[in-house]
JSON list of C-alpha atoms in Angstrom, two decimals:
[
{"chain": "A", "resi": 1, "resn": "MET", "atom": "CA", "xyz": [0.00, 0.00, 0.00]},
{"chain": "A", "resi": 2, "resn": "GLU", "atom": "CA", "xyz": [3.10, 2.15, -0.13]},
{"chain": "A", "resi": 3, "resn": "GLU", "atom": "CA", "xyz": [2.90, 5.22, -2.36]},
{"chain": "A", "resi": 4, "resn": "GLU", "atom": "CA", "xyz": [5.87, 6.35, -4.39]},
{"chain": "A", "resi": 5, "resn": "ALA", "atom": "CA", "xyz": [6.18, 9.57, -2.34]},
{"chain": "A", "resi": 6, "resn": "ASP", "atom": "CA", "xyz": [6.40, 7.72, 0.99]},
{"chain": "A", "resi": 7, "resn": "ILE", "atom": "CA", "xyz": [9.57, 7.10, 2.96]},
{"chain": "A", "resi": 8, "resn": "VAL", "atom": "CA", "xyz": [9.88, 3.62, 4.44]},
{"chain": "A", "resi": 9, "resn": "PHE", "atom": "CA", "xyz": [12.45, 3.05, 7.19]},
{"chain": "A", "resi": 10, "resn": "ASP", "atom": "CA", "xyz": [12.97, 1.07, 10.39]},
{"chain": "A", "resi": 11, "resn": "CYS", "atom": "CA", "xyz": [12.92, 2.47, 13.92]},
{"chain": "A", "resi": 12, "resn": "PRO", "atom": "CA", "xyz": [16.55, 2.38, 15.14]},
{"chain": "A", "resi": 13, "resn": "HIS", "atom": "CA", "xyz": [15.34, 1.58, 18.67]},
{"chain": "A", "resi": 14, "resn": "CYS", "atom": "CA", "xyz": [12.90, -1.31, 18.15]},
{"chain": "A", "resi": 15, "resn": "GLY", "atom": "CA", "xyz": [13.17, -2.19, 14.45]},
{"chain": "A", "resi": 16, "resn": "LYS", "atom": "CA", "xyz": [9.51, -1.43, 13.63]},
{"chain": "A", "resi": 17, "resn": "SER", "atom": "CA", "xyz": [8.98, -0.71, 9.95]},
{"chain": "A", "resi": 18, "resn": "LEU", "atom": "CA", "xyz": [7.70, 2.86, 9.61]},
{"chain": "A", "resi": 19, "resn": "GLU", "atom": "CA", "xyz": [6.20, 4.64, 6.61]},
{"chain": "A", "resi": 20, "resn": "ILE", "atom": "CA", "xyz": [5.71, 8.39, 6.30]},
{"chain": "A", "resi": 21, "resn": "ASP", "atom": "CA", "xyz": [4.86, 10.81, 3.53]},
{"chain": "A", "resi": 22, "resn": "ALA", "atom": "CA", "xyz": [7.98, 12.29, 1.88]},
{"chain": "A", "resi": 23, "resn": "ARG", "atom": "CA", "xyz": [7.00, 15.73, 3.19]},
{"chain": "A", "resi": 24, "resn": "GLY", "atom": "CA", "xyz": [8.04, 14.45, 6.63]},
{"chain": "A", "resi": 25, "resn": "ALA", "atom": "CA", "xyz": [11.68, 13.95, 5.57]},
{"chain": "A", "resi": 26, "resn": "GLY", "atom": "CA", "xyz": [14.04, 15.22, 8.26]},
{"chain": "A", "resi": 27, "resn": "MET", "atom": "CA", "xyz": [11.30, 15.59, 10.88]},
{"chain": "A", "resi": 28, "resn": "ALA", "atom": "CA", "xyz": [11.38, 13.93, 14.28]},
{"chain": "A", "resi": 29, "resn": "ILE", "atom": "CA", "xyz": [8.48, 11.57, 14.97]},
{"chain": "A", "resi": 30, "resn": "VAL", "atom": "CA", "xyz": [7.55, 9.24, 17.81]},
{"chain": "A", "resi": 31, "resn": "CYS", "atom": "CA", "xyz": [7.67, 5.51, 17.07]},
{"chain": "A", "resi": 32, "resn": "PRO", "atom": "CA", "xyz": [4.20, 4.07, 17.77]},
{"chain": "A", "resi": 33, "resn": "ASP", "atom": "CA", "xyz": [5.71, 0.85, 19.16]},
{"chain": "A", "resi": 34, "resn": "CYS", "atom": "CA", "xyz": [8.50, 2.01, 21.50]},
{"chain": "A", "resi": 35, "resn": "ASN", "atom": "CA", "xyz": [7.56, 5.73, 21.94]},
{"chain": "A", "resi": 36, "resn": "ASN", "atom": "CA", "xyz": [11.14, 6.83, 21.23]},
{"chain": "A", "resi": 37, "resn": "SER", "atom": "CA", "xyz": [11.89, 9.87, 19.09]},
{"chain": "A", "resi": 38, "resn": "VAL", "atom": "CA", "xyz": [13.02, 8.91, 15.58]},
{"chain": "A", "resi": 39, "resn": "GLN", "atom": "CA", "xyz": [14.29, 11.22, 12.85]},
{"chain": "A", "resi": 40, "resn": "VAL", "atom": "CA", "xyz": [12.77, 10.50, 9.44]},
{"chain": "A", "resi": 41, "resn": "PRO", "atom": "CA", "xyz": [15.62, 9.96, 6.97]},
{"chain": "A", "resi": 42, "resn": "ILE", "atom": "CA", "xyz": [15.98, 12.30, 4.02]},
{"chain": "A", "resi": 43, "resn": "PRO", "atom": "CA", "xyz": [15.95, 10.21, 0.84]},
{"chain": "A", "resi": 44, "resn": "GLU", "atom": "CA", "xyz": [18.37, 10.74, -2.01]},
{"chain": "A", "resi": 45, "resn": "GLU", "atom": "CA", "xyz": [17.14, 13.11, -4.72]},
{"chain": "A", "resi": 46, "resn": "SER", "atom": "CA", "xyz": [16.87, 10.27, -7.25]},
{"chain": "A", "resi": 47, "resn": "ASN", "atom": "CA", "xyz": [14.38, 8.44, -5.02]},
{"chain": "A", "resi": 48, "resn": "ILE", "atom": "CA", "xyz": [12.03, 11.38, -4.52]},
{"chain": "A", "resi": 49, "resn": "VAL", "atom": "CA", "xyz": [8.94, 11.28, -6.67]},
{"chain": "A", "resi": 50, "resn": "ALA", "atom": "CA", "xyz": [6.62, 14.26, -6.86]},
{"chain": "A", "resi": 51, "resn": "ILE", "atom": "CA", "xyz": [5.71, 15.12, -3.29]},
{"chain": "A", "resi": 52, "resn": "SER", "atom": "CA", "xyz": [2.54, 16.98, -4.12]},
{"chain": "A", "resi": 53, "resn": "SER", "atom": "CA", "xyz": [-0.03, 15.47, -6.40]},
{"chain": "A", "resi": 54, "resn": "GLY", "atom": "CA", "xyz": [-1.91, 18.78, -6.62]},
{"chain": "A", "resi": 55, "resn": "PRO", "atom": "CA", "xyz": [-1.22, 21.66, -8.98]},
{"chain": "A", "resi": 56, "resn": "ALA", "atom": "CA", "xyz": [1.88, 23.77, -8.40]},
{"chain": "A", "resi": 57, "resn": "PRO", "atom": "CA", "xyz": [1.16, 26.86, -6.28]},
{"chain": "A", "resi": 58, "resn": "SER", "atom": "CA", "xyz": [1.03, 30.22, -8.02]},
{"chain": "A", "resi": 59, "resn": "LEU", "atom": "CA", "xyz": [3.86, 32.70, -7.59]},
{"chain": "A", "resi": 60, "resn": "GLU", "atom": "CA", "xyz": [1.54, 35.08, -5.74]},
{"chain": "A", "resi": 61, "resn": "GLY", "atom": "CA", "xyz": [0.40, 32.28, -3.43]},
{"chain": "A", "resi": 62, "resn": "ALA", "atom": "CA", "xyz": [3.97, 31.23, -2.78]},
{"chain": "A", "resi": 63, "resn": "LEU", "atom": "CA", "xyz": [5.01, 34.83, -2.06]},
{"chain": "A", "resi": 64, "resn": "ALA", "atom": "CA", "xyz": [2.04, 35.29, 0.28]},
{"chain": "A", "resi": 65, "resn": "GLN", "atom": "CA", "xyz": [2.98, 32.09, 2.07]},
{"chain": "A", "resi": 66, "resn": "ILE", "atom": "CA", "xyz": [6.61, 33.21, 2.35]},
{"chain": "A", "resi": 67, "resn": "HIS", "atom": "CA", "xyz": [5.47, 36.56, 3.76]},
{"chain": "A", "resi": 68, "resn": "SER", "atom": "CA", "xyz": [3.14, 34.82, 6.22]},
{"chain": "A", "resi": 69, "resn": "LEU", "atom": "CA", "xyz": [5.91, 32.47, 7.34]},
{"chain": "A", "resi": 70, "resn": "THR", "atom": "CA", "xyz": [8.35, 35.38, 7.68]},
{"chain": "A", "resi": 71, "resn": "VAL", "atom": "CA", "xyz": [5.88, 37.26, 9.90]},
{"chain": "A", "resi": 72, "resn": "SER", "atom": "CA", "xyz": [5.25, 34.11, 11.94]},
{"chain": "A", "resi": 73, "resn": "ALA", "atom": "CA", "xyz": [8.98, 33.49, 12.29]},
{"chain": "A", "resi": 74, "resn": "ALA", "atom": "CA", "xyz": [9.56, 37.08, 13.47]},
{"chain": "A", "resi": 75, "resn": "ALA", "atom": "CA", "xyz": [6.73, 36.80, 16.00]},
{"chain": "A", "resi": 76, "resn": "SER", "atom": "CA", "xyz": [8.08, 33.46, 17.19]},
{"chain": "A", "resi": 77, "resn": "GLN", "atom": "CA", "xyz": [11.59, 34.91, 17.52]},
{"chain": "A", "resi": 78, "resn": "ALA", "atom": "CA", "xyz": [10.24, 37.82, 19.58]},
{"chain": "A", "resi": 79, "resn": "LYS", "atom": "CA", "xyz": [8.39, 35.39, 21.83]},
{"chain": "A", "resi": 80, "resn": "ILE", "atom": "CA", "xyz": [11.53, 33.27, 22.21]},
{"chain": "A", "resi": 81, "resn": "GLU", "atom": "CA", "xyz": [13.51, 36.37, 23.21]},
{"chain": "A", "resi": 82, "resn": "ARG", "atom": "CA", "xyz": [10.86, 37.30, 25.81]},
{"chain": "A", "resi": 83, "resn": "LEU", "atom": "CA", "xyz": [10.87, 33.76, 27.18]},
{"chain": "A", "resi": 84, "resn": "VAL", "atom": "CA", "xyz": [14.68, 33.68, 27.36]},
{"chain": "A", "resi": 85, "resn": "GLU", "atom": "CA", "xyz": [14.65, 37.01, 29.20]},
{"chain": "A", "resi": 86, "resn": "SER", "atom": "CA", "xyz": [11.97, 35.72, 31.57]},
{"chain": "A", "resi": 87, "resn": "LEU", "atom": "CA", "xyz": [13.97, 32.55, 32.14]},
{"chain": "A", "resi": 88, "resn": "GLU", "atom": "CA", "xyz": [17.07, 34.59, 32.99]},
{"chain": "A", "resi": 89, "resn": "GLU", "atom": "CA", "xyz": [15.06, 36.70, 35.45]},
{"chain": "A", "resi": 90, "resn": "ILE", "atom": "CA", "xyz": [13.65, 33.56, 37.06]},
{"chain": "A", "resi": 91, "resn": "ARG", "atom": "CA", "xyz": [17.14, 32.04, 37.36]},
{"chain": "A", "resi": 92, "resn": "ASP", "atom": "CA", "xyz": [18.45, 35.25, 38.95]},
{"chain": "A", "resi": 93, "resn": "ARG", "atom": "CA", "xyz": [15.50, 35.32, 41.37]},
{"chain": "A", "resi": 94, "resn": "ARG", "atom": "CA", "xyz": [16.03, 31.65, 42.24]},
{"chain": "A", "resi": 95, "resn": "ALA", "atom": "CA", "xyz": [19.74, 32.27, 42.95]},
{"chain": "A", "resi": 96, "resn": "TYR", "atom": "CA", "xyz": [18.84, 35.24, 45.17]},
{"chain": "A", "resi": 97, "resn": "LEU", "atom": "CA", "xyz": [16.22, 33.21, 47.07]},
{"chain": "A", "resi": 98, "resn": "GLU", "atom": "CA", "xyz": [18.65, 30.31, 47.50]},
{"chain": "A", "resi": 99, "resn": "LYS", "atom": "CA", "xyz": [21.21, 32.75, 48.96]},
{"chain": "A", "resi": 100, "resn": "LEU", "atom": "CA", "xyz": [18.55, 34.07, 51.38]},
{"chain": "A", "resi": 101, "resn": "ARG", "atom": "CA", "xyz": [17.59, 30.51, 52.34]},
{"chain": "A", "resi": 102, "resn": "ILE", "atom": "CA", "xyz": [21.20, 29.65, 53.18]},
{"chain": "A", "resi": 103, "resn": "GLU", "atom": "CA", "xyz": [21.61, 32.87, 55.20]},
{"chain": "A", "resi": 104, "resn": "ASN", "atom": "CA", "xyz": [18.36, 32.19, 57.09]},
{"chain": "A", "resi": 105, "resn": "MET", "atom": "CA", "xyz": [19.40, 28.61, 57.86]},
{"chain": "A", "resi": 106, "resn": "ALA", "atom": "CA", "xyz": [22.60, 29.97, 59.42]},
{"chain": "A", "resi": 107, "resn": "ARG", "atom": "CA", "xyz": [20.55, 32.47, 61.45]},
{"chain": "A", "resi": 108, "resn": "PHE", "atom": "CA", "xyz": [18.19, 29.73, 62.63]},
{"chain": "A", "resi": 109, "resn": "ASP", "atom": "CA", "xyz": [21.18, 27.65, 63.72]},
{"chain": "A", "resi": 110, "resn": "ARG", "atom": "CA", "xyz": [22.52, 30.60, 65.74]},
{"chain": "A", "resi": 111, "resn": "VAL", "atom": "CA", "xyz": [19.08, 31.22, 67.28]},
{"chain": "A", "resi": 112, "resn": "ALA", "atom": "CA", "xyz": [18.82, 27.53, 68.21]},
{"chain": "A", "resi": 113, "resn": "GLY", "atom": "CA", "xyz": [22.22, 27.76, 69.91]},
{"chain": "A", "resi": 114, "resn": "GLU", "atom": "CA", "xyz": [21.17, 30.87, 71.83]},
{"chain": "A", "resi": 115, "resn": "MET", "atom": "CA", "xyz": [17.91, 29.20, 72.88]},
{"chain": "A", "resi": 116, "resn": "THR", "atom": "CA", "xyz": [19.92, 26.29, 74.26]},
{"chain": "A", "resi": 117, "resn": "VAL", "atom": "CA", "xyz": [22.01, 28.75, 76.30]},
{"chain": "A", "resi": 118, "resn": "ILE", "atom": "CA", "xyz": [18.84, 30.52, 77.51]},
{"chain": "A", "resi": 119, "resn": "GLN", "atom": "CA", "xyz": [17.19, 27.22, 78.47]},
{"chain": "A", "resi": 120, "resn": "SER", "atom": "CA", "xyz": [20.30, 26.24, 80.45]},
{"chain": "A", "resi": 121, "resn": "ALA", "atom": "CA", "xyz": [20.21, 29.59, 82.26]},
{"chain": "A", "resi": 122, "resn": "ILE", "atom": "CA", "xyz": [16.49, 29.16, 83.06]},
{"chain": "A", "resi": 123, "resn": "ASP", "atom": "CA", "xyz": [17.18, 25.66, 84.38]},
{"chain": "A", "resi": 124, "resn": "ARG", "atom": "CA", "xyz": [19.95, 27.05, 86.64]},
{"chain": "A", "resi": 125, "resn": "ILE", "atom": "CA", "xyz": [17.66, 29.85, 87.90]},
{"chain": "A", "resi": 126, "resn": "VAL", "atom": "CA", "xyz": [14.88, 27.35, 88.67]},
{"chain": "A", "resi": 127, "resn": "SER", "atom": "CA", "xyz": [17.39, 25.17, 90.53]},
{"chain": "A", "resi": 128, "resn": "ILE", "atom": "CA", "xyz": [18.67, 28.13, 92.56]},
{"chain": "A", "resi": 129, "resn": "LEU", "atom": "CA", "xyz": [15.11, 29.20, 93.42]},
{"chain": "A", "resi": 130, "resn": "GLN", "atom": "CA", "xyz": [14.19, 25.65, 94.46]},
{"chain": "A", "resi": 131, "resn": "ASP", "atom": "CA", "xyz": [17.30, 25.47, 96.66]},
{"chain": "A", "resi": 132, "resn": "ALA", "atom": "CA", "xyz": [16.41, 28.84, 98.21]},
{"chain": "A", "resi": 133, "resn": "LYS", "atom": "CA", "xyz": [12.85, 27.68, 98.86]},
{"chain": "A", "resi": 134, "resn": "ALA", "atom": "CA", "xyz": [14.10, 24.43, 100.39]},
{"chain": "A", "resi": 135, "resn": "GLU", "atom": "CA", "xyz": [16.49, 26.35, 102.69]},
{"chain": "A", "resi": 136, "resn": "LYS", "atom": "CA", "xyz": [13.72, 28.74, 103.74]},
{"chain": "A", "resi": 137, "resn": "THR", "atom": "CA", "xyz": [11.34, 25.90, 104.61]},
{"chain": "A", "resi": 138, "resn": "ALA", "atom": "CA", "xyz": [14.12, 24.13, 106.50]},
{"chain": "A", "resi": 139, "resn": "GLU", "atom": "CA", "xyz": [14.65, 27.10, 108.81]}
]
């Protein structure tokens, strides 16, 4: 059932025989058997039969499509630049927050040490007061 414009190849991961329209040459697809990414091979020029069975597009149509793709590419590039900038800001913010977390952990450790000292002092005061009370009742 293979058409002349199809590319037939085997999945390099599982060996499944795959068939795709020649317009997919060079694209990455997912193998339906093993779910691994597979790049569709690009056939030699001599093996390529007419990819489109329809009429050739007009020059105006082709130019309009090129213009549309150029506009889309520019918009996509602008979006990529915004996303890269946003990613850099997020990475900077994450680094700053990680620095604060480390500083706060050190502070918490110091506070815990001071609380241990305070608890020891309270225990000594309670002991002294109990001794004083015991001496007073003994008199």
